[in-house]
CSV table of C-alpha atoms in Angstrom, one decimal:
chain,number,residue,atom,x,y,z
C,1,UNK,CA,-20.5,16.9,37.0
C,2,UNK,CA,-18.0,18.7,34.4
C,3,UNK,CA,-19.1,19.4,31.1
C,4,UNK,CA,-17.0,17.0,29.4
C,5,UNK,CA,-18.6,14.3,31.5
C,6,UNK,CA,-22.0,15.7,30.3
C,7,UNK,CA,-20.8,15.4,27.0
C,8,UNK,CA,-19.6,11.9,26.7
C,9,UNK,CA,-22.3,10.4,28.9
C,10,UNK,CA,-25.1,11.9,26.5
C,11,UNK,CA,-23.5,10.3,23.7
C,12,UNK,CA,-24.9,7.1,23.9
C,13,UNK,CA,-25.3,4.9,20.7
C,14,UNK,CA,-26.4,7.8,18.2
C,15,UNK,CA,-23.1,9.5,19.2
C,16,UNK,CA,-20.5,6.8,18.7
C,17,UNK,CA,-22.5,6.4,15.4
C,18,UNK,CA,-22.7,9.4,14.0
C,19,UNK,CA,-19.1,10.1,15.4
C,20,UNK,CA,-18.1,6.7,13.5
C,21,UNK,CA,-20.1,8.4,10.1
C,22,UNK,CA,-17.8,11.3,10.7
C,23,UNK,CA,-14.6,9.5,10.8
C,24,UNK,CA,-15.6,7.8,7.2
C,25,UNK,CA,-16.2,11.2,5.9
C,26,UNK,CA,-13.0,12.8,7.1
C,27,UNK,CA,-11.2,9.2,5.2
C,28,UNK,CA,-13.2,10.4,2.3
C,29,UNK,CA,-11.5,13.5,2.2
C,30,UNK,CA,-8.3,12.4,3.6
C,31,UNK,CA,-7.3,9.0,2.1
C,32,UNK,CA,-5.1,6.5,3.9
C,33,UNK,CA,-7.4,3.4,4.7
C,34,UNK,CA,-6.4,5.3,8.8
C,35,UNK,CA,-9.5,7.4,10.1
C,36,UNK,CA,-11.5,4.4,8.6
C,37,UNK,CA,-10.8,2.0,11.2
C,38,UNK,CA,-11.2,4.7,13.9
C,39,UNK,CA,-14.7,4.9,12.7
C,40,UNK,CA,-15.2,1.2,12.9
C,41,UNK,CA,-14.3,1.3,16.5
C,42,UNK,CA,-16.7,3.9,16.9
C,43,UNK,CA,-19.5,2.0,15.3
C,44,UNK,CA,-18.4,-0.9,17.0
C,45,UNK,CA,-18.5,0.9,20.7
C,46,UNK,CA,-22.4,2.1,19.3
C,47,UNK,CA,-23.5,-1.1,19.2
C,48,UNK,CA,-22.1,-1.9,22.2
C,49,UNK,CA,-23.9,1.1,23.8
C,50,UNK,CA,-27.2,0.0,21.9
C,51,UNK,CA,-27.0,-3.4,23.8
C,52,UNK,CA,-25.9,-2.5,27.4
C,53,UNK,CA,-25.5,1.4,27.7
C,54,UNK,CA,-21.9,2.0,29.3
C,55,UNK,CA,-20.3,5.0,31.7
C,56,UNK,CA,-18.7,7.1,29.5
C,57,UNK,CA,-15.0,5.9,31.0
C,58,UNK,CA,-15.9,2.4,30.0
C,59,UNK,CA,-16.8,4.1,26.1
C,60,UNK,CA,-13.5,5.7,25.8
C,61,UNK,CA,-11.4,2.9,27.0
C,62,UNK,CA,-13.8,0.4,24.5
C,63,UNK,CA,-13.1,3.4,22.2
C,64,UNK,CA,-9.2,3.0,22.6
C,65,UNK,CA,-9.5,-0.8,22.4
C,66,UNK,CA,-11.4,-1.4,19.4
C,67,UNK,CA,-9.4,1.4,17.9
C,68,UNK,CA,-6.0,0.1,18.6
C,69,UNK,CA,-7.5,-3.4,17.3
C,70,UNK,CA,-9.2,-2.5,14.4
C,71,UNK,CA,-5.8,-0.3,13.0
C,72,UNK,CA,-4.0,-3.7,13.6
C,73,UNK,CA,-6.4,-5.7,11.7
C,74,UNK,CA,-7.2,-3.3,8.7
C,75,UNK,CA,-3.3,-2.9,8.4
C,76,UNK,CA,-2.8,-6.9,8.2
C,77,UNK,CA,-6.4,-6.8,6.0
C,78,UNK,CA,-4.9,-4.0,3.7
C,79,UNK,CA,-1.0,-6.1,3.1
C,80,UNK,CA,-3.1,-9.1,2.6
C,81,UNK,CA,-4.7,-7.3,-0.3
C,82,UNK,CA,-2.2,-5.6,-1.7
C,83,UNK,CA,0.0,-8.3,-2.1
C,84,UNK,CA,-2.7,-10.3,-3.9
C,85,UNK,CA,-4.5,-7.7,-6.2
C,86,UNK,CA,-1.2,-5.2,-6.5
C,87,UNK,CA,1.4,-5.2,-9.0
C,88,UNK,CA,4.5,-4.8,-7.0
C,89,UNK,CA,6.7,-4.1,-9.8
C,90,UNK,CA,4.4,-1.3,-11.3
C,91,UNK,CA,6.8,1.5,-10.2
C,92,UNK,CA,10.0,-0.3,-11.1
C,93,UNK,CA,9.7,-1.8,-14.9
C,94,UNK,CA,13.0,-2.3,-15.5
C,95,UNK,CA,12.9,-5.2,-12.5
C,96,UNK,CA,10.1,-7.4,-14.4
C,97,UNK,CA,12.6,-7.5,-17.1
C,98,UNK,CA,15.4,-9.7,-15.0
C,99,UNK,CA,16.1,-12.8,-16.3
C,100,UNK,CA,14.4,-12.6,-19.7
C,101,UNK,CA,16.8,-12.9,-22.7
C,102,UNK,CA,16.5,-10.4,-25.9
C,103,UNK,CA,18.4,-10.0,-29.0
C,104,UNK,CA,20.7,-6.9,-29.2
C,105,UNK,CA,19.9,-4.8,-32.7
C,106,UNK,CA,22.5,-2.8,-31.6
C,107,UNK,CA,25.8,-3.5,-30.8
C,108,UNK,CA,27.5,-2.7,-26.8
C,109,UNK,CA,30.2,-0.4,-26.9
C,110,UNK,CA,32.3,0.3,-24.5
C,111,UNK,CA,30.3,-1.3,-21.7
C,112,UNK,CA,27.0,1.1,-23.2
C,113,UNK,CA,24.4,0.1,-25.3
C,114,UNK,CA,20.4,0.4,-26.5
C,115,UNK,CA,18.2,-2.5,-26.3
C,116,UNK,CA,14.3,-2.2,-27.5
C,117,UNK,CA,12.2,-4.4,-25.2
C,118,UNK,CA,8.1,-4.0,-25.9
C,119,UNK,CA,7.5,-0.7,-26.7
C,120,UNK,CA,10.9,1.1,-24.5
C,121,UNK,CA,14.5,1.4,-25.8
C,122,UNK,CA,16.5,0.7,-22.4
C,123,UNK,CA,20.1,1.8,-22.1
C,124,UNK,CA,21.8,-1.1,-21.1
C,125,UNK,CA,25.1,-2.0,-19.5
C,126,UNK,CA,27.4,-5.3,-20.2
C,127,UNK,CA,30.7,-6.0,-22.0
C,128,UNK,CA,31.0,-5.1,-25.3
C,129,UNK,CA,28.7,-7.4,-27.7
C,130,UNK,CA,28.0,-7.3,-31.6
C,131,UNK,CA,24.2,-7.1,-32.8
C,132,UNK,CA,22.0,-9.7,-33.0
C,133,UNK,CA,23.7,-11.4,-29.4
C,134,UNK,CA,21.2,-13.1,-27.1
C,135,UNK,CA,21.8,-11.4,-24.2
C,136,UNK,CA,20.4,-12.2,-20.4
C,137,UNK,CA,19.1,-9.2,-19.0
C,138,UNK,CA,20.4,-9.3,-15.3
C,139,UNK,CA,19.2,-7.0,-13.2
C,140,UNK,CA,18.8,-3.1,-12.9
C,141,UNK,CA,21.1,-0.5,-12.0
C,142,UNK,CA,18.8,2.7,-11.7
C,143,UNK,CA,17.6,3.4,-15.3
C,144,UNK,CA,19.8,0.8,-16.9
C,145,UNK,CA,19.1,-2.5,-17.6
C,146,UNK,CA,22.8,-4.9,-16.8
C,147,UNK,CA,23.0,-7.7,-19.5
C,148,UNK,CA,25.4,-10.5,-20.3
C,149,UNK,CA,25.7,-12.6,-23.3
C,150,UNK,CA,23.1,-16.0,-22.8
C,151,UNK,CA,24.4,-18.9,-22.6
């Protein structure tokens, strides 16, 4: 018998669990929501091992499993939540401005203007416009906000 079989056959439950322990300790340090759902698969694969002890073949391929199950689940898990707590427009303000209208204190000159919108003065784009226009912000162009007059 080779070492390495020693090795994984002496694992037994308290291995896969403290190996599972140490896979949440290396996601504390590195974060990513990935070594985390090694570590479940490892828990998991200790349970398993506490209810009907296994060759250590049928551990690693349980291991693998479990792993390649638990990644696809914690990834679907992890959209799932994003998408409901997140603010997907965090990182790109100008976008949550689209399709509001706001009244230009400045005038647009030659295609280039300033428009104050909360507590931001946005450099805006659109054809030339006197102050106090109602203008239809419509979209973003990298750090300028495109307007038109509103209807």
């Amino acid at each position: 018998m080779s070492t390495f079989e020693q090795i994984f056959q002496g694992l037994g439950a308290w291995g896969w669990w403290f190996s599972g322990i140490l896979l949440f300790g290396v996601e504390v340090l590195v974060p990513g929501t990935f070594f985390l759902w090694f570590g479940v698969a490892a828990i998991l694969v200790g349970v398993v091992n506490l209810i009907e002890p296994l060759a250590w073949q049928t551990n690693i391929i349980l291991f693998a499993v479990l792993s390649v199950i638990s990644v696809i689940a914690g990834r679907w898990f992890m959209r799932r939540r994003e998408s409901a707590f997140g603010d997907p427009g965090l990182n790109r303000r100008g976008s949550r401005y689209a399709g509001h209208i706001y009244v230009l204190k400045d005038p647009i000159v030659s295609g280039t203007g300033w428009l104050s919108v909360d507590d931001t003065v946005w450099q805006i784009s659109g054809p030339d416009l006197p102050a106090g226009t109602r203008v239809l912000v419509e979209g973003v162009e990298g750090v300028r906000l495109r307007v038109r007059q509103a209807d």
